[in-house]
Tab-separated table of C-alpha atoms and ligand atoms in Angstrom:
chain	number	residue	atom	x	y	z
T	11	MET	CA	0.000	0.000	0.000
T	12	GLY	CA	1.087	3.534	-0.561
T	13	LEU	CA	-0.428	6.480	-2.283
T	14	SER	CA	-4.011	6.410	-3.526
T	15	THR	CA	-7.133	8.521	-3.996
T	16	GLU	CA	-10.771	7.722	-3.312
T	17	GLY	CA	-13.520	9.501	-5.176
T	18	LEU	CA	-11.366	12.618	-5.405
T	19	THR	CA	-13.162	15.648	-6.831
T	20	PHE	CA	-11.431	18.987	-7.073
T	21	ALA	CA	-12.518	22.295	-8.600
T	22	TYR	CA	-10.607	25.583	-8.803
T	23	PRO	CA	-12.623	28.543	-7.509
T	24	GLU	CA	-15.554	29.412	-9.750
T	25	SER	CA	-14.749	26.627	-12.218
T	26	GLU	CA	-16.137	23.305	-13.282
T	27	PRO	CA	-14.440	20.395	-11.488
T	28	ALA	CA	-10.950	19.764	-12.879
T	29	LEU	CA	-10.912	16.264	-11.315
T	30	LYS	CA	-14.058	14.190	-11.098
T	31	GLY	CA	-14.453	11.325	-8.623
T	32	LEU	CA	-11.034	9.771	-9.185
T	33	SER	CA	-10.194	6.530	-7.376
T	34	LEU	CA	-6.598	5.680	-8.246
T	35	ASP	CA	-4.026	3.413	-6.652
T	36	PHE	CA	-0.451	4.439	-7.380
T	37	SER	CA	0.922	1.173	-6.008
T	38	ARG	CA	-0.398	-0.787	-8.961
T	39	GLY	CA	2.957	-0.664	-10.666
T	40	ASN	CA	6.501	0.478	-10.015
T	41	VAL	CA	5.969	3.168	-12.636
T	42	VAL	CA	2.395	4.334	-12.918
T	43	GLY	CA	1.590	6.610	-15.838
T	44	LEU	CA	-0.985	9.354	-15.799
T	45	LEU	CA	-1.859	9.960	-19.380
T	46	GLY	CA	-3.990	12.600	-21.012
T	47	ALA	CA	-4.082	15.635	-23.277
T	48	ASN	CA	-3.164	19.121	-22.053
T	49	GLY	CA	-5.671	20.414	-19.559
T	50	CYS	CA	-7.038	16.986	-18.532
T	51	GLY	CA	-5.978	17.567	-14.917
T	52	LYS	CA	-2.605	15.835	-14.486
T	53	SER	CA	-0.799	18.659	-12.692
T	54	THR	CA	-3.886	19.430	-10.618
T	55	LEU	CA	-3.979	15.803	-9.495
T	56	PHE	CA	-0.301	15.934	-8.481
T	57	MET	CA	-0.940	19.073	-6.426
T	58	ASN	CA	-3.748	17.209	-4.671
T	59	LEU	CA	-1.472	14.212	-4.044
T	60	LEU	CA	1.057	16.516	-2.356
T	61	GLY	CA	-1.635	18.179	-0.279
T	62	VAL	CA	-0.982	21.577	-1.876
T	63	LEU	CA	-4.562	21.581	-3.159
T	64	LYS	CA	-7.373	20.078	-1.103
T	65	PRO	CA	-10.222	18.157	-2.753
T	66	GLN	CA	-13.793	19.324	-2.205
T	67	SER	CA	-14.885	15.716	-1.855
T	68	GLY	CA	-13.201	12.347	-1.655
T	69	GLN	CA	-9.643	12.017	-0.410
T	70	VAL	CA	-5.980	11.390	-0.920
T	71	CYS	CA	-4.780	8.417	1.138
T	72	TRP	CA	-1.377	7.392	2.363
T	73	GLN	CA	-1.121	3.748	3.489
T	74	GLY	CA	-4.906	3.517	3.218
T	75	ARG	CA	-5.639	6.462	5.531
T	76	PRO	CA	-6.793	9.941	4.492
T	77	ILE	CA	-3.945	12.461	4.665
T	78	GLY	CA	-4.127	15.401	7.062
T	79	TYR	CA	-3.691	19.014	6.002
T	80	GLY	CA	-2.028	20.386	9.157
T	81	LYS	CA	1.588	21.487	8.950
T	82	ALA	CA	2.957	18.400	10.736
T	83	ALA	CA	0.887	15.956	8.671
T	84	LEU	CA	1.921	17.593	5.406
T	85	GLY	CA	5.551	17.595	6.530
T	86	GLN	CA	5.304	13.839	7.135
T	87	LEU	CA	3.606	13.251	3.774
T	88	ARG	CA	6.278	15.142	1.882
T	89	ARG	CA	8.996	12.960	3.365
T	90	ARG	CA	7.278	10.027	1.645
T	91	VAL	CA	6.018	11.712	-1.526
T	92	ALA	CA	8.193	14.127	-3.523
T	93	MET	CA	7.289	15.954	-6.695
T	94	VAL	CA	9.329	17.240	-9.609
T	95	PHE	CA	7.412	20.054	-11.280
T	96	GLN	CA	7.154	20.420	-15.025
T	97	GLU	CA	8.986	23.742	-15.003
T	98	PRO	CA	12.202	23.566	-12.968
T	99	GLU	CA	11.759	27.284	-12.197
T	100	GLN	CA	8.771	26.288	-10.053
T	101	GLN	CA	11.064	24.572	-7.589
T	102	ILE	CA	14.549	26.029	-7.970
T	103	PHE	CA	14.939	29.103	-5.782
T	104	TYR	CA	18.606	29.437	-4.986
T	105	THR	CA	21.243	30.771	-7.323
T	106	ASP	CA	23.654	27.861	-7.003
T	107	VAL	CA	22.948	24.192	-7.383
T	108	VAL	CA	24.138	22.870	-4.042
T	109	SER	CA	22.325	25.473	-1.894
T	110	ASP	CA	19.219	24.834	-3.859
T	111	ILE	CA	19.272	21.108	-3.269
T	112	ALA	CA	20.237	21.578	0.383
T	113	PHE	CA	17.392	23.998	1.077
T	114	ALA	CA	14.611	21.533	1.916
T	115	LEU	CA	16.939	19.346	3.970
T	116	ARG	CA	18.129	22.291	6.064
T	117	ASN	CA	14.474	23.122	6.627
T	118	LEU	CA	13.923	19.639	7.995
T	119	GLY	CA	16.896	20.048	10.317
T	120	VAL	CA	19.035	17.359	8.682
T	121	GLU	CA	22.650	17.694	9.804
T	122	GLU	CA	25.198	19.162	7.402
T	123	ALA	CA	27.327	16.020	6.989
T	124	GLU	CA	24.232	14.021	6.042
T	125	ILE	CA	23.130	16.816	3.676
T	126	SER	CA	26.476	16.696	1.833
T	127	ARG	CA	26.337	12.930	1.608
T	128	ARG	CA	22.820	12.944	0.147
T	129	ILE	CA	23.613	15.746	-2.316
T	130	ASP	CA	26.687	13.916	-3.504
T	131	GLU	CA	24.695	10.738	-4.072
T	132	ALA	CA	21.816	12.530	-5.831
T	133	LEU	CA	24.093	14.554	-8.127
T	134	THR	CA	25.929	11.384	-9.131
T	135	LEU	CA	22.630	9.675	-9.913
T	136	VAL	CA	21.495	12.508	-12.213
T	137	ASP	CA	24.963	12.850	-13.838
T	138	GLY	CA	25.100	16.292	-12.286
T	139	GLN	CA	28.457	16.396	-10.456
T	140	SER	CA	29.823	18.858	-13.026
T	141	LEU	CA	26.890	21.207	-12.308
T	142	ARG	CA	27.650	21.396	-8.591
T	143	ASP	CA	29.067	24.926	-8.483
T	144	LYS	CA	27.307	26.417	-11.476
T	145	PRO	CA	24.906	29.320	-11.140
T	146	VAL	CA	21.435	27.938	-11.807
T	147	GLN	CA	20.643	30.719	-14.294
T	148	TYR	CA	23.279	29.406	-16.714
T	149	LEU	CA	21.999	25.848	-16.780
T	150	SER	CA	20.083	24.502	-19.764
T	151	HIS	CA	16.475	23.403	-19.336
T	152	GLY	CA	17.546	19.743	-19.229
T	153	GLN	CA	20.260	20.453	-16.655
T	154	LYS	CA	17.779	22.391	-14.495
T	155	LYS	CA	15.427	19.457	-14.702
T	156	ARG	CA	18.145	17.110	-13.496
T	157	VAL	CA	18.939	19.457	-10.601
T	158	ALA	CA	15.236	19.531	-9.715
T	159	ILE	CA	15.172	15.731	-9.703
T	160	ALA	CA	18.258	15.643	-7.486
T	161	GLY	CA	16.399	18.034	-5.174
T	162	ALA	CA	13.537	15.569	-4.926
T	163	LEU	CA	15.814	12.530	-4.544
T	164	VAL	CA	17.610	13.929	-1.495
T	165	MET	CA	14.297	13.826	0.350
T	166	GLN	CA	14.542	10.017	0.081
T	167	ALA	CA	10.797	9.754	-0.499
T	168	ASP	CA	9.192	6.439	-1.465
T	169	PHE	CA	7.056	7.988	-4.198
T	170	LEU	CA	8.399	10.362	-6.788
T	171	LEU	CA	5.851	12.297	-8.844
T	172	LEU	CA	7.334	13.475	-12.147
T	173	ASP	CA	5.186	16.021	-13.955
T	174	GLU	CA	5.929	15.872	-17.699
T	175	PRO	CA	9.552	14.793	-17.211
T	176	THR	CA	10.426	14.952	-20.924
T	177	ALA	CA	8.596	18.185	-21.827
T	178	GLY	CA	10.960	20.652	-23.463
T	179	LEU	CA	13.889	18.220	-23.661
T	180	ASP	CA	15.846	17.536	-26.850
T	181	PRO	CA	16.256	13.896	-27.973
T	182	THR	CA	19.489	13.460	-25.998
T	183	GLY	CA	17.922	14.978	-22.893
T	184	ARG	CA	14.935	12.685	-23.307
T	185	ARG	CA	17.186	9.594	-23.561
T	186	GLN	CA	19.116	10.717	-20.467
T	187	MET	CA	15.819	11.087	-18.626
T	188	ILE	CA	14.872	7.496	-19.450
T	189	VAL	CA	18.255	6.244	-18.221
T	190	LEU	CA	17.820	8.308	-15.076
T	191	LEU	CA	14.385	6.827	-14.492
T	192	GLY	CA	15.896	3.352	-14.678
T	193	ARG	CA	18.394	4.301	-11.956
T	194	ILE	CA	15.663	5.727	-9.737
T	195	LEU	CA	13.633	2.543	-10.111
T	196	ALA	CA	16.673	0.413	-9.315
T	197	GLN	CA	16.633	2.112	-5.903
T	198	GLY	CA	13.223	0.561	-5.284
T	199	LYS	CA	11.202	3.758	-5.504
T	200	HIS	CA	7.721	4.090	-6.877
T	201	VAL	CA	7.436	6.607	-9.674
T	202	VAL	CA	4.322	8.288	-11.015
T	203	ILE	CA	4.768	10.007	-14.377
T	204	SER	CA	2.329	12.429	-15.892
T	205	SER	CA	2.815	12.921	-19.583
T	206	HIS	CA	1.342	13.197	-23.010
T	207	ASP	CA	4.606	11.770	-24.393
T	208	ILE	CA	2.951	8.551	-25.445
T	209	ASP	CA	6.179	6.788	-26.463
T	210	LEU	CA	7.761	7.529	-23.105
T	211	ILE	CA	4.699	6.239	-21.274
T	212	TYR	CA	4.673	3.051	-23.337
T	213	GLU	CA	8.331	2.392	-22.738
T	214	VAL	CA	8.577	3.064	-19.016
T	215	CYS	CA	5.188	2.576	-17.334
T	216	ASP	CA	3.769	-0.685	-16.094
T	217	TYR	CA	0.298	0.564	-15.175
T	218	LEU	CA	-1.662	3.436	-16.710
T	219	TYR	CA	-4.523	5.711	-15.835
T	220	VAL	CA	-5.981	7.732	-18.692
T	221	LEU	CA	-7.746	11.010	-17.953
T	222	ASP	CA	-10.047	13.020	-20.152
T	223	ARG	CA	-11.199	16.397	-18.829
T	224	GLY	CA	-10.784	15.281	-15.236
T	225	GLU	CA	-12.455	11.916	-15.663
T	226	LEU	CA	-10.856	8.497	-15.544
T	227	VAL	CA	-11.542	6.884	-18.928
T	228	ALA	CA	-9.284	3.818	-18.825
T	229	GLN	CA	-6.812	1.957	-16.681
T	230	GLY	CA	-4.684	-1.138	-17.056
T	231	SER	CA	-1.299	-2.366	-18.183
T	232	ALA	CA	0.390	-0.188	-20.812
T	233	PRO	CA	-0.235	-2.578	-23.754
T	234	GLN	CA	-3.836	-3.178	-22.671
T	235	VAL	CA	-4.643	0.535	-22.604
T	236	LEU	CA	-2.574	1.625	-25.597
T	237	LEU	CA	-4.002	-1.015	-27.934
T	238	ASP	CA	-7.477	0.405	-27.324
T	239	GLN	CA	-7.950	2.912	-30.138
T	240	ALA	CA	-11.342	4.055	-28.811
T	241	VAL	CA	-9.792	5.079	-25.493
T	242	LEU	CA	-6.957	6.918	-27.230
T	243	ASP	CA	-9.398	8.749	-29.513
T	244	ARG	CA	-11.511	9.813	-26.582
T	245	ALA	CA	-8.488	11.061	-24.650
T	246	GLY	CA	-7.035	12.879	-27.679
T	247	LEU	CA	-3.947	10.645	-27.874
T	248	VAL	CA	-2.259	8.591	-30.582
T	249	GLN	CA	-0.742	5.124	-30.415
T	250	PRO	CA	2.959	4.830	-29.526
T	251	TRP	CA	5.029	4.064	-32.635
T	252	LEU	CA	5.932	0.588	-31.381
T	253	VAL	CA	2.226	-0.165	-30.930
T	254	LYS	CA	1.530	1.151	-34.465
T	255	LEU	CA	4.102	-1.259	-35.911
T	256	HIS	CA	2.090	-3.999	-34.261
T	257	THR	CA	-1.413	-2.856	-35.238
T	258	GLU	CA	-0.570	-1.540	-38.725
T	259	LEU	CA	2.155	-3.955	-39.845
T	260	GLY	CA	1.450	-7.006	-37.724
T	261	LEU	CA	4.895	-6.988	-36.094
T	262	PRO	CA	5.153	-8.392	-32.577
T	263	LEU	CA	4.443	-5.864	-29.842
T	264	TYR	CA	7.999	-4.887	-28.888
T	265	PRO	CA	8.469	-3.296	-25.468
T	266	ASN	CA	11.112	-0.845	-26.708
T	267	GLU	CA	13.260	0.146	-29.664
T	268	ALA	CA	16.188	-2.013	-28.542
T	269	ALA	CA	13.987	-5.131	-28.553
T	270	LEU	CA	12.715	-4.319	-32.065
T	271	PHE	CA	16.209	-3.864	-33.480
T	272	ALA	CA	17.575	-6.897	-31.653
T	273	ALA	CA	14.820	-9.108	-33.087
T	274	HIS	CA	15.152	-7.811	-36.656
T	275	GLY	CA	18.937	-7.653	-36.528
T	276	ARG	CA	18.982	-11.359	-35.800
T	277	LYS	CA	16.633	-12.031	-38.726
T	278	LEU	CA	18.906	-10.156	-41.144
T	279	GLU	CA	21.927	-12.111	-40.013
T	280	ALA	CA	20.031	-15.349	-40.684
T	281	VAL	CA	19.342	-14.425	-44.332
U	23	ADP	N1	-4.708	27.824	-11.099
U	23	ADP	C1	-5.777	27.479	-11.840
U	23	ADP	N2	-6.961	28.156	-11.740
U	23	ADP	C2	-8.046	27.804	-12.459
U	23	ADP	N3	-8.059	26.783	-13.345
U	23	ADP	C3	-6.917	26.083	-13.503
U	23	ADP	C4	-5.721	26.391	-12.772
U	23	ADP	N4	-4.749	25.521	-13.137
U	23	ADP	C5	-5.314	24.699	-14.052
U	23	ADP	N5	-6.614	25.038	-14.270
U	23	ADP	C6	-7.549	24.338	-15.167
U	23	ADP	O1	-7.734	23.010	-14.670
U	23	ADP	C7	-7.767	22.071	-15.733
U	23	ADP	C8	-6.654	21.049	-15.565
U	23	ADP	O2	-5.414	21.694	-15.735
U	23	ADP	P1	-4.015	20.963	-15.460
U	23	ADP	O3	-4.112	20.199	-14.199
U	23	ADP	O4	-2.952	21.969	-15.574
U	23	ADP	O5	-3.955	19.938	-16.694
U	23	ADP	P2	-2.691	19.170	-17.330
U	23	ADP	O6	-1.596	19.186	-16.310
U	23	ADP	O7	-3.202	17.795	-17.615
U	23	ADP	O8	-2.322	19.880	-18.579
U	23	ADP	C9	-7.655	22.881	-17.017
U	23	ADP	O9	-8.954	23.128	-17.485
U	23	ADP	C10	-6.995	24.171	-16.567
U	23	ADP	O10	-7.377	25.241	-17.375
U	24	MG	MG1	0.353	19.850	-16.451
């Protein structure tokens, strides 16, 4: 058990509900994907999961119990659940990388030696040791994103919420992000990814929830959901390219590009 919601409904002031009666269990996979077009409510859901926004009805649960909204309860929650915002600027406040990452830990009263140890470990994991002393303003978008992830990793939370982790990244940055995700998973963490990057979702997620205008329209394993053209149409999404090769050309459903090339490489050698 871990992070879940029950009948969660949330509306911004004077608006139609942005999230409608969502019951989701983020322990259904090691990487749970939250999939949907722009404006379907992904970021709003993450803010509810962190307790930044409070649902009008239903609840967010941690270990099966509704979360509290007092300062102490939220402090506890955020040691277990950490979020990486879509825009690194939303969570990077300091001018240099190390102070920025250290900020939340100092707030929690973690001792300096432990802070340095955690920062060192997190920067290594995100391939960010060379960024250590750089002013944040000179970092590229991808580098800022990696610093933001390091900032979440040092919290040592069990659940990491990544809001559109590949948005705005170039192809190399996107590849690096996938490698980084693999390392985070190897540490035994649960990851929740919100994205409309359908190929990313297909490649990395093992359970999916699909949202359309705040409503849950499908859930299941990635192949199960992404083979359902009606669901994708309704949610304004297209099939991942590896799924298209399967549905349009009758190729096996390969889990990733490497598997496709490995299989066909072997065939060519046999000719
Ligand atoms: N601060 C806000 N005030 C009012 N409406 C908002 C606010 N933020 C988002 N919305 C609306 O809530 C809905 C969901 O938005 P959002 O959660 O940002 O979607 P996504 O992250 O999937 O793109 C959209 O209709 C959006 O316009
Ligand atoms: Mg968003």
